[in-house]
Coordinates of C-alpha atoms in Angstrom, one line a residue:
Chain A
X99 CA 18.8 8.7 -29.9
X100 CA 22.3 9.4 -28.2
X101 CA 23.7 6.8 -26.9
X102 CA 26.5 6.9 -24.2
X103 CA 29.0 3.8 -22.1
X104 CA 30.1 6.6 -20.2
X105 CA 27.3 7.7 -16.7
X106 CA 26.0 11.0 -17.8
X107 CA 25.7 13.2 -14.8
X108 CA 22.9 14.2 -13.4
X109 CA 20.9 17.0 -15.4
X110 CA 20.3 19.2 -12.5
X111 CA 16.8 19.9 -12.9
X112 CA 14.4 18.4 -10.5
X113 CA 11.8 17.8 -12.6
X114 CA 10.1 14.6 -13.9
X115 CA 8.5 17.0 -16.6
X116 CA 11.5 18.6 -18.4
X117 CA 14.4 16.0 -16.9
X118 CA 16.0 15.3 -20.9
X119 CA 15.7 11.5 -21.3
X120 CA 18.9 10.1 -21.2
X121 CA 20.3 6.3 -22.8
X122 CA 23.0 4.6 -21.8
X123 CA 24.1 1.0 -23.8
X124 CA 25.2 -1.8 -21.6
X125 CA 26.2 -5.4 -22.5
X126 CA 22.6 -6.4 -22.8
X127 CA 20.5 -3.1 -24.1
X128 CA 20.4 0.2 -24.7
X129 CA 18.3 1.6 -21.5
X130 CA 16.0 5.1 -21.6
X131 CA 16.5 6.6 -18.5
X132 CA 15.9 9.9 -16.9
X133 CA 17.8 11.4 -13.6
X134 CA 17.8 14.5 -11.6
X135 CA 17.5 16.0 -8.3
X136 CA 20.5 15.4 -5.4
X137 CA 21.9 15.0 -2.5
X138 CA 23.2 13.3 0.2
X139 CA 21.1 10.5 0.3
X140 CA 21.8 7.4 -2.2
X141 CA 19.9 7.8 -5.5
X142 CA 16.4 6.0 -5.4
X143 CA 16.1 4.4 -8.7
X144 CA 12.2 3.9 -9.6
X145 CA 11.3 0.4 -11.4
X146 CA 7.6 0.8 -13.5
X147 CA 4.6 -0.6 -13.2
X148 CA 2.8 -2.7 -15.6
X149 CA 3.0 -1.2 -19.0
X150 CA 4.2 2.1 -17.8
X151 CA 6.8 3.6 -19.4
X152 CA 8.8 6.9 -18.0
X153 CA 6.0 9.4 -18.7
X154 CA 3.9 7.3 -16.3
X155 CA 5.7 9.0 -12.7
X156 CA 4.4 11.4 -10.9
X157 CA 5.8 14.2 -10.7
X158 CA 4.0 15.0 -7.3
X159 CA 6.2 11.8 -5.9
X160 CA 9.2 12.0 -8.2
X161 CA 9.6 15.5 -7.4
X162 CA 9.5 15.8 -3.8
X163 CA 11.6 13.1 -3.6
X164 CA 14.3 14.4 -5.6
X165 CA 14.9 17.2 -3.4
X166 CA 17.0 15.1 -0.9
X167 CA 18.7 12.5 -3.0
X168 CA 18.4 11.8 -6.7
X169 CA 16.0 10.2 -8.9
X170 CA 17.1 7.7 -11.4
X171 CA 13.9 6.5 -13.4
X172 CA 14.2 3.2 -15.2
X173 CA 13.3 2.2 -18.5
X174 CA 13.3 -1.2 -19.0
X175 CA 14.2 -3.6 -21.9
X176 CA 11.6 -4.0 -24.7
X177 CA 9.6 -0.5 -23.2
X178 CA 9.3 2.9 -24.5
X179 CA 12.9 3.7 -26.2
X180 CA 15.1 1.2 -24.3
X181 CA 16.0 -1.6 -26.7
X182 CA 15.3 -5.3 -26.8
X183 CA 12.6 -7.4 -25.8
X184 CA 10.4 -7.3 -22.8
X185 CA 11.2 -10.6 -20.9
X186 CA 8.6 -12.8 -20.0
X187 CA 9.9 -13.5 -15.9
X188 CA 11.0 -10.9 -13.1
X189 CA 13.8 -12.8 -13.1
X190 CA 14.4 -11.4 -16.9
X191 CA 14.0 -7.5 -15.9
X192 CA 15.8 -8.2 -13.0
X193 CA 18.9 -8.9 -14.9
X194 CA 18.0 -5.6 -17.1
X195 CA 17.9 -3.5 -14.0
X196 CA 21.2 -4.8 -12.6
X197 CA 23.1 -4.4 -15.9
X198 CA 21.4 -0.9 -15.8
X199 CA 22.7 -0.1 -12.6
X200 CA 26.4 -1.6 -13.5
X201 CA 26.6 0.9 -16.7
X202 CA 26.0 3.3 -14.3
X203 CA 28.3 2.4 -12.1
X204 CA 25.6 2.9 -9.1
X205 CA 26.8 0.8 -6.2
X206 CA 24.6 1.6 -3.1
X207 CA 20.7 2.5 -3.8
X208 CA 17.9 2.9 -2.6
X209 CA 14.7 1.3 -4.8
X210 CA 10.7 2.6 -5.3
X211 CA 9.2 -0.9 -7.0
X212 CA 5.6 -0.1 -7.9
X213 CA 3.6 -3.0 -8.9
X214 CA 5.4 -5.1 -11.9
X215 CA 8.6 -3.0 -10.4
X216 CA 8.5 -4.3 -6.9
X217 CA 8.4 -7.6 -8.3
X218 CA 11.8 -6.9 -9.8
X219 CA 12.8 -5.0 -6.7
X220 CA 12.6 -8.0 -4.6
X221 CA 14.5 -9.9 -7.2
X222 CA 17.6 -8.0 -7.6
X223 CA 17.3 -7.3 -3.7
X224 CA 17.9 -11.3 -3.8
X225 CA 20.2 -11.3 -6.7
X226 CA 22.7 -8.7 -5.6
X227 CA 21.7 -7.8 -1.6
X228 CA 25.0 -5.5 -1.7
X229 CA 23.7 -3.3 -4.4
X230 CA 20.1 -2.4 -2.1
X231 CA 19.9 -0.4 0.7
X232 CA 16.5 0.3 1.5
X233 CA 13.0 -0.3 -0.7
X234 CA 9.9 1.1 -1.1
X235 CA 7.7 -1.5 -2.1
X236 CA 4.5 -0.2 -3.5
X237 CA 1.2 -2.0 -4.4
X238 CA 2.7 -5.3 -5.3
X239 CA 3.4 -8.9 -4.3
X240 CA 5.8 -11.3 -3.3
X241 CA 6.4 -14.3 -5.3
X242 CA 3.6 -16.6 -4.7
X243 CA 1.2 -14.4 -4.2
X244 CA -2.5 -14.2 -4.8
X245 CA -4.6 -12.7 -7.1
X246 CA -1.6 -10.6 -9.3
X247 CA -2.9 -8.8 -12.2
X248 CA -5.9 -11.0 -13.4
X249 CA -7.2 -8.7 -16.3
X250 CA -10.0 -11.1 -17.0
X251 CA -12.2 -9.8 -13.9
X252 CA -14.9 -8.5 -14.5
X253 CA -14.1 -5.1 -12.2
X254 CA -10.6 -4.9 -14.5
X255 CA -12.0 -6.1 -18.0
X256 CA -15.1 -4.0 -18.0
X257 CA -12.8 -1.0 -17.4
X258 CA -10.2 -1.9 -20.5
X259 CA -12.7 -2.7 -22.8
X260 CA -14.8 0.2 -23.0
X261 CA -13.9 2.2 -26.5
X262 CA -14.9 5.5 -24.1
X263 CA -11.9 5.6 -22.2
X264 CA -8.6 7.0 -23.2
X265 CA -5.5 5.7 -22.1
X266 CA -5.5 8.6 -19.3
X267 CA -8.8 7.6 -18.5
X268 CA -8.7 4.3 -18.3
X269 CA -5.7 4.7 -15.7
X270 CA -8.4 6.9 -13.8
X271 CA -10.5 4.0 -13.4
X272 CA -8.0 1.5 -12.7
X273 CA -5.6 3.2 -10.1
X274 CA -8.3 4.5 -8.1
X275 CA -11.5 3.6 -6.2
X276 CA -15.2 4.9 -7.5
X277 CA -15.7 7.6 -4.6
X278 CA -15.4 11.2 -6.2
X279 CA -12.4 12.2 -3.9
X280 CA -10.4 9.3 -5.2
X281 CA -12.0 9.8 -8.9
X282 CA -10.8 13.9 -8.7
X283 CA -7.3 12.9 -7.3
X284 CA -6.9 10.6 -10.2
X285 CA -8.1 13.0 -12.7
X286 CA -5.1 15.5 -10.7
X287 CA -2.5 12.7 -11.1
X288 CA -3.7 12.4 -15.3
X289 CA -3.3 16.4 -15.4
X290 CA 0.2 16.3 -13.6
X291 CA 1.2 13.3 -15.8
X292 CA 0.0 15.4 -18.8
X293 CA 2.7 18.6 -18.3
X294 CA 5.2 16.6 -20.0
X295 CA 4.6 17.5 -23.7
X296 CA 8.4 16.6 -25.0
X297 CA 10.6 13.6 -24.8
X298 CA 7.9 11.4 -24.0
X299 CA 8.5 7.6 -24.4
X300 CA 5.9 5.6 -27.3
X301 CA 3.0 4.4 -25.6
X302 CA 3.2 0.4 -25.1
X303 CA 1.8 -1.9 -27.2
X304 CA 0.1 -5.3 -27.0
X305 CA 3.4 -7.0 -27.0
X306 CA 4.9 -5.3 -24.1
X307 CA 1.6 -5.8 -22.5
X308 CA 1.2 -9.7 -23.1
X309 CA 5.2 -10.5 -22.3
X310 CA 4.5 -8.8 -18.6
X311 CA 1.6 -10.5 -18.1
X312 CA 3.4 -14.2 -18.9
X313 CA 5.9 -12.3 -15.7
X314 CA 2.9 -12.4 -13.4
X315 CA 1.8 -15.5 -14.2
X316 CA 5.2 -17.1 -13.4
X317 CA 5.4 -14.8 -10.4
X318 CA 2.0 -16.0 -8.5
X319 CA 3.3 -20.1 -9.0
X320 CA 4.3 -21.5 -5.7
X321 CA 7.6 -23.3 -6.3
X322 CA 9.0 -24.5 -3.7
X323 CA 8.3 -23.4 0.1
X324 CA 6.1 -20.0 0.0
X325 CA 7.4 -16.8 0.6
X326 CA 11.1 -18.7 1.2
X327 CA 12.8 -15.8 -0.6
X328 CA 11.5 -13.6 1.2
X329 CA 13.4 -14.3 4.2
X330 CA 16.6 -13.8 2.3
X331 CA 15.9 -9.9 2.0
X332 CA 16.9 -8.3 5.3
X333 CA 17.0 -4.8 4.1
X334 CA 14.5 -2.5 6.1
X335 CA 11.5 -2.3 3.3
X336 CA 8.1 0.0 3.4
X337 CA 5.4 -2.0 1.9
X338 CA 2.9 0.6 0.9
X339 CA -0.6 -0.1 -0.8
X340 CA -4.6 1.3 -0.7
X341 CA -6.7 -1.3 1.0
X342 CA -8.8 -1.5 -2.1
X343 CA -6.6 -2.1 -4.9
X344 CA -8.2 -4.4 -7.3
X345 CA -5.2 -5.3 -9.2
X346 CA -3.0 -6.6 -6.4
X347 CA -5.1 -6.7 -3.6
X348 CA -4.0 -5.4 -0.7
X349 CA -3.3 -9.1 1.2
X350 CA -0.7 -9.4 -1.1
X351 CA 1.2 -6.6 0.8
X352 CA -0.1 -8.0 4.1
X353 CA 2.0 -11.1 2.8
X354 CA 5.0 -8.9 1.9
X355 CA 5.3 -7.0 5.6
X356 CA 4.4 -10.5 7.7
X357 CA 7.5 -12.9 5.7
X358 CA 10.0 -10.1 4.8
X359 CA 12.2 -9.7 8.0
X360 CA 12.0 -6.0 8.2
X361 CA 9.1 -4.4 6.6
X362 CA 6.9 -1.6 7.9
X363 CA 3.5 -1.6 6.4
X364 CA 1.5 1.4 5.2
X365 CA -2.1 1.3 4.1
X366 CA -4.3 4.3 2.8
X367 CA -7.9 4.3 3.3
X368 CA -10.3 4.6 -0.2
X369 CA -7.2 4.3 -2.4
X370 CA -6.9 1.3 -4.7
X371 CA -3.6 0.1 -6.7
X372 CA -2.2 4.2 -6.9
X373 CA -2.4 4.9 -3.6
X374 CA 1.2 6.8 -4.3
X375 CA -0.2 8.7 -6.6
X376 CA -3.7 9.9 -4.8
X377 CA -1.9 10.7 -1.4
X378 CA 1.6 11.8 -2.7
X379 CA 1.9 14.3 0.0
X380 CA 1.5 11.6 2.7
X381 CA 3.7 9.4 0.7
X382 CA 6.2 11.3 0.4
X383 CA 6.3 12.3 4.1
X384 CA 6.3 9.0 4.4
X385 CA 8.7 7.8 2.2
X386 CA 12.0 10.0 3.7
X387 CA 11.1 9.4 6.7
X388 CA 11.7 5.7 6.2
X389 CA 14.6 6.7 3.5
X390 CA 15.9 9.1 6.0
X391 CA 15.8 6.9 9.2
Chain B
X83 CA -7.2 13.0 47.7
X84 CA -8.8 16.4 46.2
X85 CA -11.6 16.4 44.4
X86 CA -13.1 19.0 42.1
X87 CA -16.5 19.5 40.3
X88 CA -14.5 22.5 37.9
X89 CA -12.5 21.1 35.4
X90 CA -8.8 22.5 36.6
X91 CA -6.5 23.8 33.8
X92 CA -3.6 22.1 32.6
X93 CA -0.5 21.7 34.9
X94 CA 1.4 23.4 32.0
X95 CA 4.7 21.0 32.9
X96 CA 4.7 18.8 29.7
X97 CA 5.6 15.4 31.3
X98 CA 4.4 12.3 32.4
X99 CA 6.9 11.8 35.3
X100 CA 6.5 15.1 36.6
X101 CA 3.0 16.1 36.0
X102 CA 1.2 15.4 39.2
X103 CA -2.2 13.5 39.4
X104 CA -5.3 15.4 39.5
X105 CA -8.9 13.6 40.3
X106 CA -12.7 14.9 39.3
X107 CA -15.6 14.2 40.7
X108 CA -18.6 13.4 38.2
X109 CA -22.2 11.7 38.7
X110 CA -20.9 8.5 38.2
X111 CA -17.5 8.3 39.7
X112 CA -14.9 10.3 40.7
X113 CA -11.5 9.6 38.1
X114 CA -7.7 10.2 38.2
X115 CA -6.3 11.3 35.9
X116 CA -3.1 13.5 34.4
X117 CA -3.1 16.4 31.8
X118 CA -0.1 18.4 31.1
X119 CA 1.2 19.9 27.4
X120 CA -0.6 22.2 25.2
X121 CA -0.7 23.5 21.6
X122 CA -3.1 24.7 18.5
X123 CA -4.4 20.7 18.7
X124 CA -7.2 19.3 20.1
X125 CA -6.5 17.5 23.6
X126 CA -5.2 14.1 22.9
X127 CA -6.7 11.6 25.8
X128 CA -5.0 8.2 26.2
X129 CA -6.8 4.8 27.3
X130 CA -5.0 2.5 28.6
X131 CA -4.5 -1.3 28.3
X132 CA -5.2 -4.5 30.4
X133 CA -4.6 -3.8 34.0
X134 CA -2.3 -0.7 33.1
X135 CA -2.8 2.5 35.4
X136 CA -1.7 6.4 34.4
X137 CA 1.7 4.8 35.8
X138 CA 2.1 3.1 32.7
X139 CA 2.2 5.6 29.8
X140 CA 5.6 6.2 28.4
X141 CA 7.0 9.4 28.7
X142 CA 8.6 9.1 25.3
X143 CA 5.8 9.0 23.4
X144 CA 3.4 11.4 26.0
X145 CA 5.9 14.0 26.2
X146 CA 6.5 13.9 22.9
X147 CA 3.0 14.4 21.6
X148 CA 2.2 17.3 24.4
X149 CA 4.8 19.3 22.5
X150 CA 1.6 20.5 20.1
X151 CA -1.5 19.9 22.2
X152 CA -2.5 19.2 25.5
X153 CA -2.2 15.6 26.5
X154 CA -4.8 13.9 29.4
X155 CA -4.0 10.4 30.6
X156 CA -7.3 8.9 31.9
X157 CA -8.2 6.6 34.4
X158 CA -11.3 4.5 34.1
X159 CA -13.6 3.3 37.3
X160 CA -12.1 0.8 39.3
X161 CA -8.7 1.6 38.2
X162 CA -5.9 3.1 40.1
X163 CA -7.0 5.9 42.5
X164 CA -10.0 6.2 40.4
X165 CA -13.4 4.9 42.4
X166 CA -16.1 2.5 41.8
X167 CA -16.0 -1.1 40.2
X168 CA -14.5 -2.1 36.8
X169 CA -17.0 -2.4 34.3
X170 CA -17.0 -6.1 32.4
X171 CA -17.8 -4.3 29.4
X172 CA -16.1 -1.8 26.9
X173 CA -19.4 0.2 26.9
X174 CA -19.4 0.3 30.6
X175 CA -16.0 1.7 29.8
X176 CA -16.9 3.9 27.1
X177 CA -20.0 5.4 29.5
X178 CA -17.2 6.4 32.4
X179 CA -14.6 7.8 29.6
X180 CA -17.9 9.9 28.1
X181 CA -18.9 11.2 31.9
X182 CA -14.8 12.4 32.9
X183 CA -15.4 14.1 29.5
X184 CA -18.3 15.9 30.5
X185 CA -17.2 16.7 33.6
X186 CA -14.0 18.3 32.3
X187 CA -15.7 20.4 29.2
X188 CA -14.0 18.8 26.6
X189 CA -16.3 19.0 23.8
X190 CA -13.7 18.0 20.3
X191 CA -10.6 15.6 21.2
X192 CA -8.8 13.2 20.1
X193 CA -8.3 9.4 21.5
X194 CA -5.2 7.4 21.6
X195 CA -6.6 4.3 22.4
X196 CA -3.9 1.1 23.3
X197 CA -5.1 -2.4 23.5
X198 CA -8.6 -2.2 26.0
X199 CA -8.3 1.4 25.4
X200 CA -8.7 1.3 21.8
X201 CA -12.0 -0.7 21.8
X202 CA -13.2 1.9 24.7
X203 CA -12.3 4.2 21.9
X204 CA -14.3 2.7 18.8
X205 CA -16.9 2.4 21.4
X206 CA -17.1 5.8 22.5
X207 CA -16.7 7.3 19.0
X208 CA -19.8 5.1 18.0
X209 CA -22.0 6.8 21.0
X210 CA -20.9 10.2 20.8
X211 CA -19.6 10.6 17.2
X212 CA -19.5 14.5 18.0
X213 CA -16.9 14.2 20.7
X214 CA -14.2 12.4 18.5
X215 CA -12.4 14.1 15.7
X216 CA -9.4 11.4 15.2
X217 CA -8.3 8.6 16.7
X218 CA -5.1 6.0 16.8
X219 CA -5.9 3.0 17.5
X220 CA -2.8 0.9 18.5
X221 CA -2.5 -2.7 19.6
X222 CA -6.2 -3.9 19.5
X223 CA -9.3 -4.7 18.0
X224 CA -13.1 -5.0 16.4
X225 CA -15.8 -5.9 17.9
X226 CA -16.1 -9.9 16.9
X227 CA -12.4 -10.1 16.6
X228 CA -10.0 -12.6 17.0
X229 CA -7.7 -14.6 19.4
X230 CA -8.1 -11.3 22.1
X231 CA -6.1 -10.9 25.1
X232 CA -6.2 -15.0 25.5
X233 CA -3.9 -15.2 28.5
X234 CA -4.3 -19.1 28.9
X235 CA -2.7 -19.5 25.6
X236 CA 1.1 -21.3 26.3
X237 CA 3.2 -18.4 24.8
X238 CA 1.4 -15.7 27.4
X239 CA 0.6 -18.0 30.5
X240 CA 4.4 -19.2 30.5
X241 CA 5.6 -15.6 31.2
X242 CA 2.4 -14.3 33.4
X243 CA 3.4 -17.5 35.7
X244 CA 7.0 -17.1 35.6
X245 CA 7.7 -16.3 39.5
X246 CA 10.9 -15.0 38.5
X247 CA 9.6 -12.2 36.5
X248 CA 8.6 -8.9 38.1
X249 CA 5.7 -6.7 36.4
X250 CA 8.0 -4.8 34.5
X251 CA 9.9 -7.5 33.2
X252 CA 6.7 -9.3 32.3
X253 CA 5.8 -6.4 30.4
X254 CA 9.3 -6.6 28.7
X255 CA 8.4 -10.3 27.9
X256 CA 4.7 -9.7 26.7
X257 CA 5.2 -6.3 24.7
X258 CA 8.2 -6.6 22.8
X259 CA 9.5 -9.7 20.8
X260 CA 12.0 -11.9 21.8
X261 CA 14.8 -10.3 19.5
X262 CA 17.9 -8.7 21.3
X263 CA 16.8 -5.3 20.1
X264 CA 13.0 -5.7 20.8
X265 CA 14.1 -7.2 24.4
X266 CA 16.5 -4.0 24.7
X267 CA 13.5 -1.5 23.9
X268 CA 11.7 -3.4 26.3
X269 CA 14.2 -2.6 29.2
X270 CA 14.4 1.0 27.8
X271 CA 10.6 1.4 27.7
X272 CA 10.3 0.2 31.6
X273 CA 13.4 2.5 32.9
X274 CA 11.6 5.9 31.2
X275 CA 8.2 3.9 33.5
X276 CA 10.3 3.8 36.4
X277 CA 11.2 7.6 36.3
X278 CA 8.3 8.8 37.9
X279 CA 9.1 8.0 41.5
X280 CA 7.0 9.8 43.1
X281 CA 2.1 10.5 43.2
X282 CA 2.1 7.1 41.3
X283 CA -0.9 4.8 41.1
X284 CA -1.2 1.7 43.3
X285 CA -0.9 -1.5 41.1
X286 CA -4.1 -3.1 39.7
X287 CA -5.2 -6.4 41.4
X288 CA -6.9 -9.5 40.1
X289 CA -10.1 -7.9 40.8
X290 CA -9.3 -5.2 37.7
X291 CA -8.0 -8.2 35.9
X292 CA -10.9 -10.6 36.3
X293 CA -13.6 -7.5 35.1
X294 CA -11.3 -6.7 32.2
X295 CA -10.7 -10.0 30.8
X296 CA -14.7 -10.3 31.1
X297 CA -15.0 -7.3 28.8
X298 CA -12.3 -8.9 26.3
X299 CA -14.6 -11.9 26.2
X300 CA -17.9 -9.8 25.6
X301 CA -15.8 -7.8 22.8
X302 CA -14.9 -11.3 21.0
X303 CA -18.4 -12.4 20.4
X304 CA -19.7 -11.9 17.3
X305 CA -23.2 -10.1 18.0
X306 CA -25.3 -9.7 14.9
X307 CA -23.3 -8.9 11.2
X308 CA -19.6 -9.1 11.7
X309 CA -17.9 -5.3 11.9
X310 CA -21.6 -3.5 11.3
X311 CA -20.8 -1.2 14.1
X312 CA -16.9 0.0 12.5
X313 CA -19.1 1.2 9.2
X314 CA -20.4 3.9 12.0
X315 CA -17.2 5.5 12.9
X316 CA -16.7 8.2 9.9
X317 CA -13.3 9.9 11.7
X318 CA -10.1 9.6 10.4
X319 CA -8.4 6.6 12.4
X320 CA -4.7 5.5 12.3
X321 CA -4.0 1.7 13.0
X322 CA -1.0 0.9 14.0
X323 CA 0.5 -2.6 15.7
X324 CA 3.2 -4.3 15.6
X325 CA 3.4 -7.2 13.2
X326 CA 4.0 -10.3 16.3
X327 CA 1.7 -9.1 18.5
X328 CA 0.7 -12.1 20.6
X329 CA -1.7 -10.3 22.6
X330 CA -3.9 -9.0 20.1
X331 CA -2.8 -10.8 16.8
X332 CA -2.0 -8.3 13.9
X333 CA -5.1 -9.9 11.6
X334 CA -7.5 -7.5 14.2
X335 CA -5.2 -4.5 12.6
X336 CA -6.2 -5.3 9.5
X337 CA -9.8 -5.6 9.5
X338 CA -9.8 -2.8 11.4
X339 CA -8.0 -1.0 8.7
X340 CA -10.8 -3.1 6.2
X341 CA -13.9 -2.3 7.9
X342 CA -13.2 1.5 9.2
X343 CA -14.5 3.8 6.7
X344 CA -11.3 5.9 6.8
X345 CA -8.6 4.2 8.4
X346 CA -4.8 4.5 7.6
X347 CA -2.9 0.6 8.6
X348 CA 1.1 1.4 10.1
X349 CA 2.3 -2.3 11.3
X350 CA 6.2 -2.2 12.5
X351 CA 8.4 -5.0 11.9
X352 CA 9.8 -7.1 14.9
X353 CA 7.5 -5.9 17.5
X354 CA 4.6 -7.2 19.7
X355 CA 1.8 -5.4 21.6
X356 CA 4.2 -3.0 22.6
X357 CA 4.7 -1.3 18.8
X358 CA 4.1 2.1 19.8
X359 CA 7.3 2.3 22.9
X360 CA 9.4 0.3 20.7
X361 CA 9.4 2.9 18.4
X362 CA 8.5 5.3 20.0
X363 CA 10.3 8.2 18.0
X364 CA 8.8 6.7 14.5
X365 CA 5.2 6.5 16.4
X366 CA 5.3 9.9 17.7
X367 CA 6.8 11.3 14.1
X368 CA 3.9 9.2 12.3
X369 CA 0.6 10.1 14.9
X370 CA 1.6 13.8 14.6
X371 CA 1.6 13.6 11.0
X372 CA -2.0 11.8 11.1
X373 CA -3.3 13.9 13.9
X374 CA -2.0 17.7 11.8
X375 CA -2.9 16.1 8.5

């Protein structure tokens, strides 16, 4: 591991399959992080879903994406080769994100939060409103919401307990719906995930796992007046989902678009929680045209 | 007024101010209607909302679409120049939409379908699947729906009574929200109205009123099991409202979105019934990628 206090540039390539992972040590941790693509646009930094770790973007969405701005992918505290502990509230990774971006030196950005990540979107969007100019908030909830990440269903628990599946696999099952244009785009997304074969990040563990999960539990309490925080983010926001995602179902983002002051809402038909990921080419368009308005 | 039993071509002059009104006879009424644009695309044909008449299509988002395909503004029976008596249902609708169809040799399009027009839309697709390859549905609702076109309620009555108010500034009032900016798209949206000077409609009476409102209440009932009848309509559909509509509350959008088999959700942020002039140039940018997708 290199480590560096000094913001390497970008690598050039456009790529989330050969982008070098690059680590940079801040006053908290030492942060995995890969970067590439440009242009004019302000780099859109992409915050990971539950468990994820770098290898887990698309490079059908980071990609595309990367060919009007840059990409910054974020690795967060306690996963894959950043240092440190996982913490156990939004609030925690929020903090890990922001000394991220300081180390950086990143002053104006632009944020993709999928899932667990636009949890800590919304947080540093409220912690440091300066630093965030637009967000892309992708099959997650506000604060307060209902139903976040309950692996104890049945629909969820059946699919992470059975010895058949491999970790592709199981993503497969769990990011997409049962019809067999949804199953075939997910088995795409595994294949596209797979063409990185070096530099990849160690697969989490059960401790990464169980300290996010304590995150989502604190997240869903109501304290306080619902949704109140989200009236303090006034940054335009596209809150993207699939209408039947089973891990944060889709009123969740229905909650996101009706109390954040200036959200557009996009739902996909027969997509579930990676809706990103089976219509990237849709999402894309979609994306810079929000990024780029 | 001319009448024709031949369908006549297109006026070629891609605008809704311009374009000059043409009328066809058919076996059950005779109907006005506009068709100008052209393109690769299938012809787009717009219903039209509570009381409105061809006069009331916005050029911005009309013109706009006729750039790739033909575009043909419809007016039911009972409407405008159009003959006969307004029908107090939407499949009395749906039958005089399916008969100007006929009569014109139109035998794939696509529906743009605002407000009324989009239940005459899910109405017709459900009789004559065949006819319908896509449709937009913008500003409305299901059958057995809720809260639809309640005029009585305080927040519309208060502006419908308002003696002050002319019928474009009551459409400024009931389509957009009461933001500065929504208010100013409002005034916008009624000056591109007021453009066409010149072969406008006459102005629809209580009479229209009374046998549309009729057809809102017949829509709201919930006959048999709740939403049976969206399971039927297989197209692609894109649902789009604005997030505080207080015509046709945004909760219809979503079970729309819910219920339709393969239906993409778009709500915009501060904006009413009126979503789709608001923002006109993100509408037209986001129905043309649907409708080419």
């Amino acid at each position: 591991m290199t480590t560096s206090t000094v913001a390497p540039v970008s690598s050039g390539e456009a790529s989330a399959i050969t982008a070098l992972t690059q680590f940079i040590k801040t006053g908290l941790e030492t942060y995995a992080y890969r970067r590439f693509g440009g242009g004019a646009a302000p780099p859109l930094v992409f915050l990971q879903h539950f468990t994820g770790t770098l290898d887990n973007w698309d490079p059908a969405v980071t990609d595309e994406l990367a060919g009007g701005r840059e990409v910054v992918l974020f690795e967060s505290a306690g996963v894959g080769r950043s240092t440190g502990e996982v913490p156990t509230t939004i609030e925690g990774m929020a903090a890990h994100l922001l000394a991220f971006a300081d180390a950086l030196g990143l002053t104006g950005i632009d944020l993709l939060g999928f899932s667990l990540g636009g949890m800590v979107a919304q947080k540093v969007a409220v912690e440091r409103p300066s630093l965030v100019r637009r967000m892309l908030l992708v099959g997650t909830a506000p604060a307060g919401g209902e139903d976040i990440m309950h692996l104890e269903k049945p629909e969820l628990s059946t699919i992470l307990g059975d010895p058949s599946l491999s970790d592709y696999q199981i993503l497969v099952k769990l990011f997409f719906t049962p019809s067999e244009s949804s199953q075939a785009a997910g088995q795409a997304f595994v294949t596209r995930l797979a063409a990185r074969t070096q530099d990849r990040e160690p697969v989490s563990g059960p401790k990464v796992a169980q300290a996010q999960i304590a995150a989502f539990r604190a997240w869903e309490r109501v304290d306080g007046e619902r949704f109140q925080e989200l009236g303090l983010i006034t940054q335009p926001c596209l809150v993207v989902n699939g209408k039947l995602d089973t891990m944060i179902p889709v009123r969740n983002s229905y909650l996101l678009a009706e109390h954040l002051p200036n959200a557009m809402l996009l739902i996909y038909p027969d997509a579930g929680h990676g809706s990103l990921f089976q219509f990237h080419d849709s999402f894309v368009q979609h994306a810079m045209l929000f990024l780029d308005s």
